[in-house]
Short mmCIF file of C-alpha atoms in Angstrom, two decimals:
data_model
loop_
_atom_site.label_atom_id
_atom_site.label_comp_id
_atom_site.label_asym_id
_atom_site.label_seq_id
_atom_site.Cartn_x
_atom_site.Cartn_y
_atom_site.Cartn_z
CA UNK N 1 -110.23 14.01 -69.67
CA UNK N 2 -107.26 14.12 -66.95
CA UNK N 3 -105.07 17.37 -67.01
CA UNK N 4 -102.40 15.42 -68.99
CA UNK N 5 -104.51 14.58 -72.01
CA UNK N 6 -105.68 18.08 -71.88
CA UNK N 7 -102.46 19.41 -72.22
CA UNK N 8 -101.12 17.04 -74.77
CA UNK N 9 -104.32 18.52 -76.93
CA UNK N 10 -103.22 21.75 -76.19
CA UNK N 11 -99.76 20.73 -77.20
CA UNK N 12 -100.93 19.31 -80.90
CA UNK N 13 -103.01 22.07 -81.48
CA UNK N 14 -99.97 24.72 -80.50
CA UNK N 15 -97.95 22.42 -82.29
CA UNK N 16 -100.80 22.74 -85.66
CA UNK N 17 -100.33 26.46 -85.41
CA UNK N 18 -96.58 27.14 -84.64
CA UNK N 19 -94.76 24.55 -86.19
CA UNK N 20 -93.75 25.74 -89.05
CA UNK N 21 -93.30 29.34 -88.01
CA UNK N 22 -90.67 28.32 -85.40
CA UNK N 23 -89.18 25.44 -87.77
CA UNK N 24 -88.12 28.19 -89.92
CA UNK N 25 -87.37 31.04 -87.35
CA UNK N 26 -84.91 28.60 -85.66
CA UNK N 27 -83.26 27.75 -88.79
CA UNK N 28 -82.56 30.51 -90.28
CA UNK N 29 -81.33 31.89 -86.89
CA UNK N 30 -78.91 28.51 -86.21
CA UNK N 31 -78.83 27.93 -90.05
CA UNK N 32 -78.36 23.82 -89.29
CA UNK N 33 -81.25 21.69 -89.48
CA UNK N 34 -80.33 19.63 -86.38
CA UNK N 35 -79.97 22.49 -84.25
CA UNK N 36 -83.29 23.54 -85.64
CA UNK N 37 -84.77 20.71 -84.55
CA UNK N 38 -83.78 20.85 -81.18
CA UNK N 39 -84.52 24.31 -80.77
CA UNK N 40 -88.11 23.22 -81.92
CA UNK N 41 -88.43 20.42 -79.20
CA UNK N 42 -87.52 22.34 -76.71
CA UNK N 43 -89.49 24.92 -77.15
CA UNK N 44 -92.71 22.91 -77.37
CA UNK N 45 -91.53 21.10 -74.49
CA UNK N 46 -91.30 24.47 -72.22
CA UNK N 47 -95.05 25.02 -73.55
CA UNK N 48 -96.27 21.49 -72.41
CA UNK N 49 -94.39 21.56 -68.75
CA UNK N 50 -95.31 25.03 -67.94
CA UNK N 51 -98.38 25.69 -69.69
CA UNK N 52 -98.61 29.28 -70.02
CA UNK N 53 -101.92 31.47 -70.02
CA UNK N 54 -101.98 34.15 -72.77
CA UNK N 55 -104.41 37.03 -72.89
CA UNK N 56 -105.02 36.56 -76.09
CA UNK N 57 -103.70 35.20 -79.50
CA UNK N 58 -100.88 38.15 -79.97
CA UNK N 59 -99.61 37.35 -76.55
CA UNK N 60 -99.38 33.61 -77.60
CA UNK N 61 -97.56 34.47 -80.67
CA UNK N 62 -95.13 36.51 -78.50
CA UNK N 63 -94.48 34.03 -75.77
CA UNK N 64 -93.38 31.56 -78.73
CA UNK N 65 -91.29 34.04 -80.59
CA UNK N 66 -89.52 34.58 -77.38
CA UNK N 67 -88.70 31.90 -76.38
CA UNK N 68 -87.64 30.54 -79.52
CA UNK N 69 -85.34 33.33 -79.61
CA UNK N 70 -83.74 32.27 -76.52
CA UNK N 71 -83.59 28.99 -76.60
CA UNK N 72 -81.68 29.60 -80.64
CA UNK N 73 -79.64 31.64 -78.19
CA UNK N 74 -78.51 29.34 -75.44
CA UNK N 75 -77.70 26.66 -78.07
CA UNK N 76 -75.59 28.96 -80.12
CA UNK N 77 -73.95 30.20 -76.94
CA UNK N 78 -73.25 26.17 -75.52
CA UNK N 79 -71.95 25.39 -78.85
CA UNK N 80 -69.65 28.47 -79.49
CA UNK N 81 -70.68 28.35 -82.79
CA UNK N 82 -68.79 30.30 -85.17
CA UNK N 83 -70.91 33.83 -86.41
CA UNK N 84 -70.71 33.80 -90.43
CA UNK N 85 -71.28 30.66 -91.79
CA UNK N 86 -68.82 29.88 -94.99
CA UNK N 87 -70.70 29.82 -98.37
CA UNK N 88 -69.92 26.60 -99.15
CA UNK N 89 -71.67 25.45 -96.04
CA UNK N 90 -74.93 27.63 -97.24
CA UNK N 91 -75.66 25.37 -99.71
CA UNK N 92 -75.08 22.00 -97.69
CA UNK N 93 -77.69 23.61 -95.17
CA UNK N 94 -80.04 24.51 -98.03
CA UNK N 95 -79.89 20.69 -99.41
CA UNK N 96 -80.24 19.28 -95.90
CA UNK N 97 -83.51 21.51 -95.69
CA UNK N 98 -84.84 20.35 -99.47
CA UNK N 99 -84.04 24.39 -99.82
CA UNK N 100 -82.88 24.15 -103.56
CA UNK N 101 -84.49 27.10 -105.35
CA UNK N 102 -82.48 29.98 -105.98
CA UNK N 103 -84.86 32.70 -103.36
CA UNK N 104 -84.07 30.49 -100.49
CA UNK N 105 -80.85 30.04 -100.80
CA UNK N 106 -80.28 33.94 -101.57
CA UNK N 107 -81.97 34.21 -97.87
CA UNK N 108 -79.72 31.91 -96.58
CA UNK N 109 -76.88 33.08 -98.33
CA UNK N 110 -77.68 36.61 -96.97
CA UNK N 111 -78.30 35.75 -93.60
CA UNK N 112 -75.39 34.22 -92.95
CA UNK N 113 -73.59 37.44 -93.43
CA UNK N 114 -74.68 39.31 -91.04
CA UNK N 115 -73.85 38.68 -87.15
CA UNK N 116 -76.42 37.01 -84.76
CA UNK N 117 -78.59 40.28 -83.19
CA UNK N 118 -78.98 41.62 -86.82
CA UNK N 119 -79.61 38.31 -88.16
CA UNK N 120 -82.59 37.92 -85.41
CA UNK N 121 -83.53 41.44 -85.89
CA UNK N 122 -84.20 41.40 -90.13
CA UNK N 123 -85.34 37.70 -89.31
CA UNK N 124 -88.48 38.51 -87.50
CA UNK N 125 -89.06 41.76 -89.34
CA UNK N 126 -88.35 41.05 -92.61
CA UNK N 127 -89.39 37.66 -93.13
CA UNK N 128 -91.23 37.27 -89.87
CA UNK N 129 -93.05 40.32 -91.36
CA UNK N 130 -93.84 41.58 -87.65
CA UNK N 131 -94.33 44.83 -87.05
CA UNK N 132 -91.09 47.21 -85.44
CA UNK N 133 -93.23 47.30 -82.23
CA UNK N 134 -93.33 43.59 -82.05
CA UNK N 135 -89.74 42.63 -82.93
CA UNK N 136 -89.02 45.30 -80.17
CA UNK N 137 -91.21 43.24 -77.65
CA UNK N 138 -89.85 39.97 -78.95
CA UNK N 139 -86.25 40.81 -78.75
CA UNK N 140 -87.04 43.57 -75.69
CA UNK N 141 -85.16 46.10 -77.14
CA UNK N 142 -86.70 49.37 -77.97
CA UNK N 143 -88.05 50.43 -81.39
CA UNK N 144 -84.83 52.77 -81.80
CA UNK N 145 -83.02 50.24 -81.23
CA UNK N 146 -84.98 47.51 -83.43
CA UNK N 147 -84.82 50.47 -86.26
CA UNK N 148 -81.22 50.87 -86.26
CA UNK N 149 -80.02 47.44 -86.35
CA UNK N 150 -82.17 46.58 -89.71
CA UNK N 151 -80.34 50.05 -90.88
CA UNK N 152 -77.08 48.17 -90.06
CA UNK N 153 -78.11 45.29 -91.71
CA UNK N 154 -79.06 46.97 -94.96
CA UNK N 155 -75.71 48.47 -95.12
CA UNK N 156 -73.85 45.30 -94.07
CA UNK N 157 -75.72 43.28 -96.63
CA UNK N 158 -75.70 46.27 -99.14
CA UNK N 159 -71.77 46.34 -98.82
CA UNK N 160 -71.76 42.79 -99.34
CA UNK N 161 -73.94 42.88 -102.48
CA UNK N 162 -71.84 45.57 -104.41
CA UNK N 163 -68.57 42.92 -103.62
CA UNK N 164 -70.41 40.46 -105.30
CA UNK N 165 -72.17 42.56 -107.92
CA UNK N 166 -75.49 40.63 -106.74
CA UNK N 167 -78.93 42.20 -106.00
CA UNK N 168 -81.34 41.87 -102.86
CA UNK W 1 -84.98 43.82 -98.85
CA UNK W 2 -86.53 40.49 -99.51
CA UNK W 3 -88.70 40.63 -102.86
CA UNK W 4 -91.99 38.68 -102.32
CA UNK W 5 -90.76 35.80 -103.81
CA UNK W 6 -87.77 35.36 -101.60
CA UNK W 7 -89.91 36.09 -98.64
CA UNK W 8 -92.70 33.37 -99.51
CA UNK W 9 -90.16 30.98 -100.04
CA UNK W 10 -88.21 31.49 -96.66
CA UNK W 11 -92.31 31.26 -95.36
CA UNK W 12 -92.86 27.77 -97.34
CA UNK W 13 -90.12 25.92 -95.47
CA UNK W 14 -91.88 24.04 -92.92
CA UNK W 15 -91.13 21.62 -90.25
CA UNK W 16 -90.20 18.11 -91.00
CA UNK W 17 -92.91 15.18 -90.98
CA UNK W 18 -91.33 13.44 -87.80
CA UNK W 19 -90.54 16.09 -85.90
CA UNK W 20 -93.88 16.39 -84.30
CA UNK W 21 -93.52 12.78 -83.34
CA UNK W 22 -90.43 13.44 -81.75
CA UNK W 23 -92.02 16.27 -80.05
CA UNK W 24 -94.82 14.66 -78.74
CA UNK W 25 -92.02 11.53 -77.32
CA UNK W 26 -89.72 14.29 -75.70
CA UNK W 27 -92.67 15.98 -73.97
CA UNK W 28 -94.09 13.26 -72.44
CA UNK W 29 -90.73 11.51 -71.52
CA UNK W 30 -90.08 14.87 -69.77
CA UNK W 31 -93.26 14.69 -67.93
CA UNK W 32 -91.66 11.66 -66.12
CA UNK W 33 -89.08 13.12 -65.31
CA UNK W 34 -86.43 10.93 -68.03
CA UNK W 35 -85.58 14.04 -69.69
CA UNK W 36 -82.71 17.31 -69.23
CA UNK W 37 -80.72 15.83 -66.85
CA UNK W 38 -78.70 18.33 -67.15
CA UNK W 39 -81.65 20.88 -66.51
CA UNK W 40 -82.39 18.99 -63.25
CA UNK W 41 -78.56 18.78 -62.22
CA UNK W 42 -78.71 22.97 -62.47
CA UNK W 43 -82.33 23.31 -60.93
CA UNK W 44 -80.70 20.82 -58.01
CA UNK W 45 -78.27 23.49 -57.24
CA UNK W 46 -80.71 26.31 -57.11
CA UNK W 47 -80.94 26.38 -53.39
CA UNK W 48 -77.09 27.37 -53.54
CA UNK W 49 -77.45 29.45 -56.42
CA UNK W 50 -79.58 31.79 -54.54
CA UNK W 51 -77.70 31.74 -51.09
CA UNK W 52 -74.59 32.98 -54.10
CA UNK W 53 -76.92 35.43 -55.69
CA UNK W 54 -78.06 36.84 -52.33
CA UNK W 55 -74.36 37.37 -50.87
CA UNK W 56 -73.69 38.83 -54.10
CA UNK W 57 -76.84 41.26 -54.12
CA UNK W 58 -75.59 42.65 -50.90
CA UNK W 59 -72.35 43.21 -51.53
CA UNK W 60 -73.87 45.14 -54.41
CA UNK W 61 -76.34 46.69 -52.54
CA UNK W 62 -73.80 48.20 -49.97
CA UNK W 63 -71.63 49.71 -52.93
CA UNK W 64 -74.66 51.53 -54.55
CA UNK W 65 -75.43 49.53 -56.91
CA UNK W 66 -78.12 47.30 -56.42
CA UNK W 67 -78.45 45.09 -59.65
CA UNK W 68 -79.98 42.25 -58.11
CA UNK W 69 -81.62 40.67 -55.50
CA UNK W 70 -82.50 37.26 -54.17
CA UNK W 71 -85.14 37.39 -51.55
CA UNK W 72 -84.90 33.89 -50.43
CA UNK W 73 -87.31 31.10 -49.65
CA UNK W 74 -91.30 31.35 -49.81
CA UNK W 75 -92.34 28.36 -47.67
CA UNK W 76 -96.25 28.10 -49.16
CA UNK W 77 -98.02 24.80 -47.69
CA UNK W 78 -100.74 26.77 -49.05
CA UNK W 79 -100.55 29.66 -47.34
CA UNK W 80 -99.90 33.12 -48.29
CA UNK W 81 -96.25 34.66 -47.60
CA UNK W 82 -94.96 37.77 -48.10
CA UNK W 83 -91.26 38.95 -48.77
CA UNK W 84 -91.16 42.40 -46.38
CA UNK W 85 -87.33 42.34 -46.95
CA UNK W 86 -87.92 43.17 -50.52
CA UNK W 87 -88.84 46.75 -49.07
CA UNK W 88 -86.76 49.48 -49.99
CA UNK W 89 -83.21 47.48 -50.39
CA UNK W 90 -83.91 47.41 -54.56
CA UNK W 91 -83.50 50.68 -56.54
CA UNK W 92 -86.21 53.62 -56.72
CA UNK W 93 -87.89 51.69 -59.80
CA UNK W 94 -87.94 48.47 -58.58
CA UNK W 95 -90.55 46.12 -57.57
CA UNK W 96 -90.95 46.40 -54.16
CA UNK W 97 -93.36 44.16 -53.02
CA UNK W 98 -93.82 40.69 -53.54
CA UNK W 99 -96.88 38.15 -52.33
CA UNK W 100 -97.76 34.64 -53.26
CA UNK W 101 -100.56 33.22 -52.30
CA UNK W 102 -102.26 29.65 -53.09
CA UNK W 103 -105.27 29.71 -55.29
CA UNK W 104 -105.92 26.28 -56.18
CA UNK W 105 -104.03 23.18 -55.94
CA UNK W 106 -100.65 23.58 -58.50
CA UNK W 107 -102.34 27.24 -59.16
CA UNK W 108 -100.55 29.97 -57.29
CA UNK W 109 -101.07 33.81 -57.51
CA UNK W 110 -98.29 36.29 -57.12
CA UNK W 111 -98.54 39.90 -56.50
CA UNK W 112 -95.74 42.07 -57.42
CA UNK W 113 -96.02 45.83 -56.06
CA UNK W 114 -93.78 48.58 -57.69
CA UNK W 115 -93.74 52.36 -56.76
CA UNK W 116 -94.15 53.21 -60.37
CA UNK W 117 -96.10 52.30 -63.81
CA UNK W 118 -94.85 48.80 -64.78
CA UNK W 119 -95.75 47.59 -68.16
CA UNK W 120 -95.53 43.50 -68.24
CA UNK W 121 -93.48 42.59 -71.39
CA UNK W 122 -93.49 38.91 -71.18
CA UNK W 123 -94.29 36.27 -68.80
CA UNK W 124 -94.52 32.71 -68.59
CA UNK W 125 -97.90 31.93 -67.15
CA UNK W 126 -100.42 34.73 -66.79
CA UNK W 127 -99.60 37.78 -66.00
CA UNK W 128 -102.36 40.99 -65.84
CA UNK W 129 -101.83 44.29 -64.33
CA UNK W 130 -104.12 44.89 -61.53
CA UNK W 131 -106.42 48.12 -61.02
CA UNK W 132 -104.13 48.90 -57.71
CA UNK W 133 -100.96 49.09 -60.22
CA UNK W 134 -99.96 45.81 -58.94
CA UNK W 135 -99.34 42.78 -61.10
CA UNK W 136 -101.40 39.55 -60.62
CA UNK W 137 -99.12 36.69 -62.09
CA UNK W 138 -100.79 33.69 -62.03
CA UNK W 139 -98.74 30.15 -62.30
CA UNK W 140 -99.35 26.70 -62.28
CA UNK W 141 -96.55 24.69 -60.37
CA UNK W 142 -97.31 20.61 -61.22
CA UNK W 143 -94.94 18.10 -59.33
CA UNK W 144 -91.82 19.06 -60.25
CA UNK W 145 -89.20 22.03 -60.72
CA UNK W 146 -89.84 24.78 -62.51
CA UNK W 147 -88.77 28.18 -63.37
CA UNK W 148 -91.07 30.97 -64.47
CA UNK W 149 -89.89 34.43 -66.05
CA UNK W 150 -92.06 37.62 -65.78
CA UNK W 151 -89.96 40.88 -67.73
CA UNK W 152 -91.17 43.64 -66.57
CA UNK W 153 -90.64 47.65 -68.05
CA UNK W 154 -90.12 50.27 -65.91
CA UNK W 155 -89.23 53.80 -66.69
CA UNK W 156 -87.78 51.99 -69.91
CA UNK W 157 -85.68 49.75 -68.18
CA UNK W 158 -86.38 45.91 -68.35
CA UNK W 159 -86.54 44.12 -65.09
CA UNK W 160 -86.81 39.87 -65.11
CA UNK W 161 -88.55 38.53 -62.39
CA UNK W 162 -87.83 34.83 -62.04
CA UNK W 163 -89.67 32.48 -59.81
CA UNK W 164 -88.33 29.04 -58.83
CA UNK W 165 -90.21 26.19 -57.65
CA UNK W 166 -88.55 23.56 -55.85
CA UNK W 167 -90.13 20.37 -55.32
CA UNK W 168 -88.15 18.71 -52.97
CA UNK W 169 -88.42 21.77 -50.07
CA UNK W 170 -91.93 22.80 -51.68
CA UNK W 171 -90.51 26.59 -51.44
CA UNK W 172 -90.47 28.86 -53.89
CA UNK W 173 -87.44 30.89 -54.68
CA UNK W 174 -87.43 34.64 -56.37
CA UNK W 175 -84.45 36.49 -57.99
CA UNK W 176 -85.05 39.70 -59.39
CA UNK W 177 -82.78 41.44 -61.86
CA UNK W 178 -82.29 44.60 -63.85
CA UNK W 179 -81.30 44.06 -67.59
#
């Protein structure tokens, strides 16, 4: 087997584990399915050119978070992209993504309110369900910090809620 | 804030049935070099970048404030090379030291040497702290450009240590920065 083949296995097996995790991370962060996409590609691509060591599974995990995270990032910064998405747009997003029921568009709908380093932050820990520690490590912040943006959050979204008489 | 329901749906959204296709195409079309012109444009200019980055990390330096540093060219035909000049002109905290050395062909090993506890927060390739309180950061350079990143945390400060490769000269370039 050449070093090529090797790595395209490598690449279908990260691709097996990670796909879906970083489909969904991505758009939720760039909330368009396109952009989503992209994000995806690239990301996989960085893992085929430079295949990276890890130590173990954890540090894998990580190295994919990351740089998911900044490659959502760079995209968002290239295309200036706007930081609340309008509600009717929500729901155009959610059809694109065959996101119909009611929960994941009241995700959606909530993310969208809140501005891009919150929306990361509640992201990874909320629905990422990673620990404070690791959406510290992942967004290299510290846990203070990680801790008082999802307090932000809350409030933001908790503000936005009593406005529209909704529930979390 | 998410009920389980909300949270298992957001979970259940997965990625679409061509897209691994489309991976697979874009990875191996950037293998040959057909892919990110753009990318390749910017790496293209890296030589000048750094020359840039360097003449701004002195002016910085000689106002007190030293931010940043480009230390130049590595010239490796498989050899070992050190960066000396790294010495003392970064802050207290800083990396000091730097060595790369050739392991195996495409393989190279790089040393970094701080005067303090680093703690390795990310890196591409591998990166293991040594018994010496060095850092052993191992990367694979094939036949073309590439950039590595290594973040580094030092007395809670975040330090990105990014390596370039450039084909053309076979040298490798290093920036450091504090975040």
């Amino acid at each position: 087997m050449t070093i090529i083949q090797d790595r395209q296995m490598q690449l279908n097996k990260a691709y097996d584990k990670y796909a879906d995790m970083l489909y969904h991370l991505s758009l939720s962060h760039m909330q368009s399915r396109e952009d989503a996409e992209d994000v995806v590609q690239e990301v996989f691509c960085k893992y085929f050119a430079k295949a990276p060591a890890f130590t173990d599974e954890a540090h894998e995990k990580a190295w994919f978070i990351r740089v998911t995270i900044n490659q959502c990032r760079d995209q968002l910064r290239h295309r200036n992209v706007r930081r609340y998405t309008p509600l009717h747009e929500i729901e155009e997003i959610a059809t694109q993504t065959g996101l119909t029921d009611e929960s994941s568009l009241d995700v959606m709908h909530l993310l969208s309110y809140l501005p891009e380093k919150l929306r990361i932050t509640v992201i990874l820990h909320y629905l990422e369900e990673l620990s404070v520690e690791e959406t510290a490590v992942a967004l290299k912040i510290g846990k203070s910090a990680v801790k008082m943006r999802l307090s932000r959050a809350r409030e933001m979204l908790k503000d936005k809620i009593t406005k529209e008489d909704g529930h979390v | 804030m998410f009920d389980n329901t909300q949270i298992q749906s957001y979970k259940s959204i997965t990625a679409p049935a061509d897209l691994r296709q489309k991976v697979m195409t874009s990875c191996e079309s950037t293998e040959k070099g057909k892919k990110f012109p753009v990318q390749k444009t910017i790496y293209g200019l890296a030589p000048l970048a750094a020359c840039l980055l360097l003449v701004f990390s002195i002016s910085m330096f000689d106002k007190g404030e030293p931010l940043m540093l480009s230390a130049g060219d590595i010239p490796l035909n498989g050899e070992s090379a050190t960066l000396p000049y790294m010495a003392e002109s970064v802050a207290e905290n800083a990396v000091y030291g730097l060595r790369v050395a050739s392991l195996e062909p495409e393989k190279y090993a790089v040393t970094l040497i701080g005067n303090q506890e680093m703690e390795i927060v990310i890196a591409d390739g591998l990166a293991v702290p040594a018994e010496d309180g060095s850092i052993q950061w191992t990367v694979i350079v094939p036949n073309e450009d590439m950039v590595y990143k290594l973040t580094l945390l030092a007395e809670g400060k975040d330090y990105v240590v990014t390596l370039r490769y450039n084909v053309q000269s076979g040298n490798f370039s290093i920036q450091y920065d504090e975040e």
